[in-house]
Short mmCIF file of C-alpha atoms in Angstrom, two decimals:
data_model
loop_
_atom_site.label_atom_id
_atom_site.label_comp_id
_atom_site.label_asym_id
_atom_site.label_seq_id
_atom_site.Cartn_x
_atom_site.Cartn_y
_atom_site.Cartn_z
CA UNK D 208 0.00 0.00 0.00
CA UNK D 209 1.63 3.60 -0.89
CA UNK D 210 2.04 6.15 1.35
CA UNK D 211 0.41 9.17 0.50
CA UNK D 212 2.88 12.29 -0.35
CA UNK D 213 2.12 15.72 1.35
CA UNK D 214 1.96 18.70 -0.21
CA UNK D 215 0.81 22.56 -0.21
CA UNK D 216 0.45 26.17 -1.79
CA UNK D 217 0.73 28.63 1.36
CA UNK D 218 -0.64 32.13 0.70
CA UNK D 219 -2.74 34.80 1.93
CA UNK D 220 -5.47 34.93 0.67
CA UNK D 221 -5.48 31.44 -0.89
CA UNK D 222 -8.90 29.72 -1.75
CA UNK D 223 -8.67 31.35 -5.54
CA UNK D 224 -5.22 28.86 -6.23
CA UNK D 225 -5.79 26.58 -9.09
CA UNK D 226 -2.83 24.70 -8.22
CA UNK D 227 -4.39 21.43 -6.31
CA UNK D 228 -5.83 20.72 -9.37
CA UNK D 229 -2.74 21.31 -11.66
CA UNK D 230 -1.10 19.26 -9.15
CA UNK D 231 -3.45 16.97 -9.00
CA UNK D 232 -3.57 16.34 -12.56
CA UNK D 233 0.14 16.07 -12.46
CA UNK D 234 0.04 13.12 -10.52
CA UNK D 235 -2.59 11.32 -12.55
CA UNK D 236 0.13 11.20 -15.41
CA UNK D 237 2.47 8.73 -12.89
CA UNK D 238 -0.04 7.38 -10.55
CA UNK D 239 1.31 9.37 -7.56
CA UNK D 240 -0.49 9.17 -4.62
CA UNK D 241 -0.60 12.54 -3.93
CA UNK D 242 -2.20 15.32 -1.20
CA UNK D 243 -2.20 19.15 -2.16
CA UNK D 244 -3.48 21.38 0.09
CA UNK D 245 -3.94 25.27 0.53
CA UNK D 246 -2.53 26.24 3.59
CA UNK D 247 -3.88 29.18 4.06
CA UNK D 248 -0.78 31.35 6.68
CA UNK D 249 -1.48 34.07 8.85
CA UNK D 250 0.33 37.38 7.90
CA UNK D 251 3.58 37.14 10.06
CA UNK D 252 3.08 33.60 10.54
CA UNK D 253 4.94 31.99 7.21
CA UNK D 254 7.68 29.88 9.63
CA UNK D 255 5.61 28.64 12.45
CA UNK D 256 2.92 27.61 9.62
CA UNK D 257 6.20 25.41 7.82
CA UNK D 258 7.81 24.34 10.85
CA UNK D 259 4.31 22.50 11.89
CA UNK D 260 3.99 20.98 8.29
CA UNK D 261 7.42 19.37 8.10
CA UNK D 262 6.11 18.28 11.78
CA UNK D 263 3.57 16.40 10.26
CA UNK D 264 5.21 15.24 7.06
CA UNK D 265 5.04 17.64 4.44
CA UNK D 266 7.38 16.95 1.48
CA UNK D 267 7.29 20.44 -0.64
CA UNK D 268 5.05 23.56 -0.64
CA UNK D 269 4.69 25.59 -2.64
CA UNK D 270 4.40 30.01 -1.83
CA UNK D 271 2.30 32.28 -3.09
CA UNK D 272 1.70 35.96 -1.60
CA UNK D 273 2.77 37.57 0.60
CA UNK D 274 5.13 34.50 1.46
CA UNK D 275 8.09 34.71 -1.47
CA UNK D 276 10.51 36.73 0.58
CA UNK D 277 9.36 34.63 3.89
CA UNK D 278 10.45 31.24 2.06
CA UNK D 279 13.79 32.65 0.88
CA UNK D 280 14.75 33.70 4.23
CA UNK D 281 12.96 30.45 5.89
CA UNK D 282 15.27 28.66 3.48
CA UNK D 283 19.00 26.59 4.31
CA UNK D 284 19.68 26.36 0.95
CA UNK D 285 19.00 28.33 -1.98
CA UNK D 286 18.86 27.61 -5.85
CA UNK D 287 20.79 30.04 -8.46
CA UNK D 288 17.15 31.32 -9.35
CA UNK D 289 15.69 31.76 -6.27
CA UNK D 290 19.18 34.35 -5.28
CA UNK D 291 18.49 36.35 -8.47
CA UNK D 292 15.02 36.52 -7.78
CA UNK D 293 15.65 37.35 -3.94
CA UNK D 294 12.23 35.22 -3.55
CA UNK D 295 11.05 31.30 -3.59
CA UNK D 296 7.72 29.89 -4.30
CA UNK D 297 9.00 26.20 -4.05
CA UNK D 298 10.39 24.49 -1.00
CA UNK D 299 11.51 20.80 -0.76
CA UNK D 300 10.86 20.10 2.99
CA UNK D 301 13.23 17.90 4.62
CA UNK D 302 16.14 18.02 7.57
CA UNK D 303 17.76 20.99 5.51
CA UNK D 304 14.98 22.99 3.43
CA UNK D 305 15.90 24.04 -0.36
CA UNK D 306 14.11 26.86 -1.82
CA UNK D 307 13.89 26.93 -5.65
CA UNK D 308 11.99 29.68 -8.02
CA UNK D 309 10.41 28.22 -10.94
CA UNK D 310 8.26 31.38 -12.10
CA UNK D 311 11.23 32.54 -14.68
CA UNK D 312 11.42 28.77 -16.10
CA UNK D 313 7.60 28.74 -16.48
CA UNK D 314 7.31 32.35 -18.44
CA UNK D 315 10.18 31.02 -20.53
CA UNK D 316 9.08 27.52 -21.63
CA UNK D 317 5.38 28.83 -22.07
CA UNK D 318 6.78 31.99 -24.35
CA UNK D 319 9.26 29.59 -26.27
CA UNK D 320 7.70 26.55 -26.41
CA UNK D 321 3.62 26.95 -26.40
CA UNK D 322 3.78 30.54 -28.04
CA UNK D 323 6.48 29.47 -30.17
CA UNK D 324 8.15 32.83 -30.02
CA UNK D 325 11.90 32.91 -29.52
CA UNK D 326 13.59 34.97 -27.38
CA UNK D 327 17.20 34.68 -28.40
CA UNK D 328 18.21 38.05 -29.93
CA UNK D 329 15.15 39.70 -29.20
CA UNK D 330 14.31 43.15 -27.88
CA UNK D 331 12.23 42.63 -24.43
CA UNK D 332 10.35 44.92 -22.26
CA UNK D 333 9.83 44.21 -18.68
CA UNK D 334 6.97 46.31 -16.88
CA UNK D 335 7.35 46.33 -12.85
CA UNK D 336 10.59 45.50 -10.61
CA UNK D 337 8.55 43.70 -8.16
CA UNK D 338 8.98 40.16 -7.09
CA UNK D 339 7.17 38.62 -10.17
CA UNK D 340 9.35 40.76 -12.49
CA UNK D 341 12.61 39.99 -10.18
CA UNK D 342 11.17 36.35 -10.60
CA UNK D 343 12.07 35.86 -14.55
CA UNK D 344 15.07 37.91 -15.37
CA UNK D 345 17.47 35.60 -15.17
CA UNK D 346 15.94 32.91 -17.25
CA UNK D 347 15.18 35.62 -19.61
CA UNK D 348 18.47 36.97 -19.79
CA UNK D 349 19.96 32.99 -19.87
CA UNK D 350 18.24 33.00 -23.43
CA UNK D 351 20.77 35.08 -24.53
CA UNK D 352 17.92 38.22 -26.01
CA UNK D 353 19.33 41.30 -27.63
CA UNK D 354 18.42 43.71 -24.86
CA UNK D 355 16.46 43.61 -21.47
CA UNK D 356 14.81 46.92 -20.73
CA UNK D 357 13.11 47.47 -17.14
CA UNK D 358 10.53 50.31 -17.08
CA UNK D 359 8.75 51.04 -13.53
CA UNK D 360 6.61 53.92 -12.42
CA UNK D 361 9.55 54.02 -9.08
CA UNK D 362 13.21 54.47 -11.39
CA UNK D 363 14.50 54.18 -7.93
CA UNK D 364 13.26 50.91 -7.11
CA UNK D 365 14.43 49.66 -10.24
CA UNK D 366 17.69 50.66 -9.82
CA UNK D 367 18.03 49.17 -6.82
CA UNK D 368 17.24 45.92 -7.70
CA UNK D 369 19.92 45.87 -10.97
CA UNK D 370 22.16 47.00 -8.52
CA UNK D 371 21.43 44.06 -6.39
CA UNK D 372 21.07 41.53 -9.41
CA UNK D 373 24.75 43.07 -10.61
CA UNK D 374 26.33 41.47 -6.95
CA UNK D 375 25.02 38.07 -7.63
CA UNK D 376 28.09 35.46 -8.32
CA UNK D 377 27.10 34.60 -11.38
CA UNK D 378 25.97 37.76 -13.14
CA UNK D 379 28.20 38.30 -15.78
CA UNK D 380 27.68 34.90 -17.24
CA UNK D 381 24.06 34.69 -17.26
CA UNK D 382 24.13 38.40 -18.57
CA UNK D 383 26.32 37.35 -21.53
CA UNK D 384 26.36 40.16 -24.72
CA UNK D 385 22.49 40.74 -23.67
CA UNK D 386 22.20 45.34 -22.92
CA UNK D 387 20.14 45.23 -19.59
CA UNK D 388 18.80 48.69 -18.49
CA UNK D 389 16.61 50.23 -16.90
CA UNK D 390 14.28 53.41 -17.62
CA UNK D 391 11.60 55.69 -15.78
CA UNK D 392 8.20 55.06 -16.59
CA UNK D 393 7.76 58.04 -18.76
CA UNK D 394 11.46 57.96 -20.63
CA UNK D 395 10.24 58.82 -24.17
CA UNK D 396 13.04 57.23 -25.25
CA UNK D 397 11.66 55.27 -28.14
CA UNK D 398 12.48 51.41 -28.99
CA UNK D 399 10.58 48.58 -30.83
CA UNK D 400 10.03 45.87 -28.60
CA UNK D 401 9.37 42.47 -30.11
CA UNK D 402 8.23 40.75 -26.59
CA UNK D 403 6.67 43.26 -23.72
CA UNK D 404 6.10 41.73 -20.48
CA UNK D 405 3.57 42.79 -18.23
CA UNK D 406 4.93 41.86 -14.63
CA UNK D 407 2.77 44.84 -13.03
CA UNK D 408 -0.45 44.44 -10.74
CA UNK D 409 -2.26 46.56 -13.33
CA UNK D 410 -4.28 43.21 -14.56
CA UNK D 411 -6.04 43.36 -11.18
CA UNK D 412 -7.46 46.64 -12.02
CA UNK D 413 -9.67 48.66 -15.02
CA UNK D 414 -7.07 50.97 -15.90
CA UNK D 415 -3.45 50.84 -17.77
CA UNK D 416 -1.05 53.73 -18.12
CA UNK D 417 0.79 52.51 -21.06
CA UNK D 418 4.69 53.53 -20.15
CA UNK D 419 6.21 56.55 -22.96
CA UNK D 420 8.16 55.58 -25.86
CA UNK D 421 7.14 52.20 -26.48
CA UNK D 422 6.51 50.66 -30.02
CA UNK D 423 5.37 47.20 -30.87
CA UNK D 424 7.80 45.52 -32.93
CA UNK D 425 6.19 43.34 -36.29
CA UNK D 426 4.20 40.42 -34.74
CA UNK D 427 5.58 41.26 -31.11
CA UNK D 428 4.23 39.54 -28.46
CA UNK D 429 2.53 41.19 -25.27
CA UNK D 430 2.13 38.52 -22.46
CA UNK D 431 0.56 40.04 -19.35
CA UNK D 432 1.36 37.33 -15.74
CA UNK D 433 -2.06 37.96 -14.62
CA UNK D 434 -4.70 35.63 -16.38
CA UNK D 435 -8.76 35.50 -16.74
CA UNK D 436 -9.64 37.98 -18.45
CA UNK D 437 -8.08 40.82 -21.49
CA UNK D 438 -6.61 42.54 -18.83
CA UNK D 439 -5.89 46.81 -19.59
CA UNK D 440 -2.51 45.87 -21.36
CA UNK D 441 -3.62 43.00 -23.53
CA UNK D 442 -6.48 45.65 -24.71
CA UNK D 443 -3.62 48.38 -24.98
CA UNK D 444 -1.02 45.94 -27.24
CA UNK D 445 -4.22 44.25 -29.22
CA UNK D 446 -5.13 48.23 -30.24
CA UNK D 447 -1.74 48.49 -31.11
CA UNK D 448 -1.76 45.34 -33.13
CA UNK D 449 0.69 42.61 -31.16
CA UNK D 450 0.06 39.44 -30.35
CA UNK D 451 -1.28 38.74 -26.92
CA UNK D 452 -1.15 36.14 -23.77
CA UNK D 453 -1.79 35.69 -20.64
CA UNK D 454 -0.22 34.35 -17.67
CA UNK D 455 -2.04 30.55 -17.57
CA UNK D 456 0.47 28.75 -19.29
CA UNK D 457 3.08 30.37 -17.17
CA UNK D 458 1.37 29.01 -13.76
CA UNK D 459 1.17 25.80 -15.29
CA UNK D 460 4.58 25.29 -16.81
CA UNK D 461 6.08 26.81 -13.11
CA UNK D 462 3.71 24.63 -11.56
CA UNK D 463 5.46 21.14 -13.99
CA UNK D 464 9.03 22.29 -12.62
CA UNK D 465 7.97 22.43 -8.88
CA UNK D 466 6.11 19.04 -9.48
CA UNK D 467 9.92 17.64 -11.33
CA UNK D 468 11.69 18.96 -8.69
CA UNK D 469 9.62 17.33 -5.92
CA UNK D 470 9.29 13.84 -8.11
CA UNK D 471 11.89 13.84 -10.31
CA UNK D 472 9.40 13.40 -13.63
CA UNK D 473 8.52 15.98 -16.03
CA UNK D 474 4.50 16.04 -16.47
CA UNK D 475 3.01 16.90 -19.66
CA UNK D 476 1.33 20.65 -19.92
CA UNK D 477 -0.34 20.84 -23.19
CA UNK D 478 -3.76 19.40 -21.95
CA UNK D 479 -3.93 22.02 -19.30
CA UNK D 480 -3.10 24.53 -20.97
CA UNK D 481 -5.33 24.41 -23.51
CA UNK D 482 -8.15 24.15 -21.45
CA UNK D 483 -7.82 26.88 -19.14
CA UNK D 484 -10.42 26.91 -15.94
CA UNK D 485 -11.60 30.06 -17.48
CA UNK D 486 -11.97 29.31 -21.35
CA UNK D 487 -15.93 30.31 -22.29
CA UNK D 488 -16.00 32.47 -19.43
#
């Protein structure tokens, strides 16, 4: 008889997650006998809330907000993108816990390989400097583009962090011949962009303040983190004519990594993501 294998997503709030049943469907593919939970933390609460799950067997979580910076620092050891990112939202929970980031692999493979748009050489935009933006530069930059620009409504901010992303051991390799700058919100500077990123919290509201000096390159792609619904920027890049996506395919192909690095299989995506909870909405 198998043992059943513990798992979570902790967050607050955390009854909207869709990953149980991403997991869940995950473990179908290998006939894992699988539990995955949402754990929902109170706010200052994130290590008392682990310490009494690897008390009662946990394996893995994985962290959702507010909880990113919690699981870094909560963390003995530390994967290469979970120090660029300065955040986890995947722990493997044993006598020493390992945090891991997957966010960056997931925008990646779901850009490259389910969008089929490449991104080596390309011109990319980056909208915010928060966590989910300090989530995916390094895997973008490990594609080797043409040029990483950050634009965020604080230049301060932004600074900050490519200050802090330039003292990480292994910046110069990952940043390779790729220009990575960053530019104030309203820098009329103009460049075409052949893939803009939407890593902003705009999605969650009516209204989009499209950044200065911005043009959409020939059948660029806009891909906004935040999925559901044609969010403010999708409408903004489909009135200027690029292709658009949202963020399900990213949750889903982070979600595959978290579920290889926990079980050591890679699950197949495509069925999930073409069949988004919220297609025919």
């Amino acid at each position: 008889m198998s043992i059943t294998q513990r798992y979570a997503v902790i967050g607050n709030p955390i009854a909207h997650s869709r990953s149980p049943e991403i997991h869940a469907a995950f473990a179908q593919q290998f006939n894992i006998d699988l539990s995955y939970e949402r754990i929902l933390a109170p706010l200052g609460g994130f290590s008392d809330c682990v310490k009494e799950m690897r008390a009662v067997g946990f394996l893995g979580a994985n962290v959702t907000v507010p909880f990113k910076l919690d699981a870094f620092a909560y963390a003995d050891e530390r994967s290469s993108a979970a120090q660029w990112a300065g955040a986890a939202n995947t722990l493997v929970l044993g006598d020493r816990v390992l945090a891991d980031n997957t966010d960056g692999f997931g925008i990646v493979r779901d850009i490259i390989h389910n969008l089929n748009t490449p991104l080596s050489g390309r011109r990319i935009l980056l909208l915010g400097a928060g966590g989910a933006a300090r989530g995916t530069l390094q895997a973008l930059l490990l594609q080797k583009p043409k040029m990483i620009v950050v634009k965020n409504r604080s230049l301060d901010k932004a600074q900050a962090w490519l200050k802090d992303v330039q003292r990480t051991a292994d910046f110069a390799e990952v940043l390779g011949d790729a220009h990575l700058m960053v530019r104030a919100w309203d820098d009329d500077a103009m460049d075409d962009f052949d893939v803009v990123i939407n890593a902003t919290a705009s999605g969650l509201g009516d209204f989009f303040a499209p950044p200065s000096g911005v043009c959409f390159a020939d059948k660029a792609l806009a891909y906004d983190m935040m999925y559901g619904k044609v969010t403010p920027f999708l409408q903004w890049a489909i009135d200027n004519h690029a292709l658009t996506a949202d963020g399900w395919g990213m949750l889903v192909e982070q979600a595959a990594k978290s579920f290889s690095i926990w079980h050591g299989v890679t699950p197949d995506t495509s069925t999930l993501i073409a069949n988004p909870p919220y297609k025919g909405a």
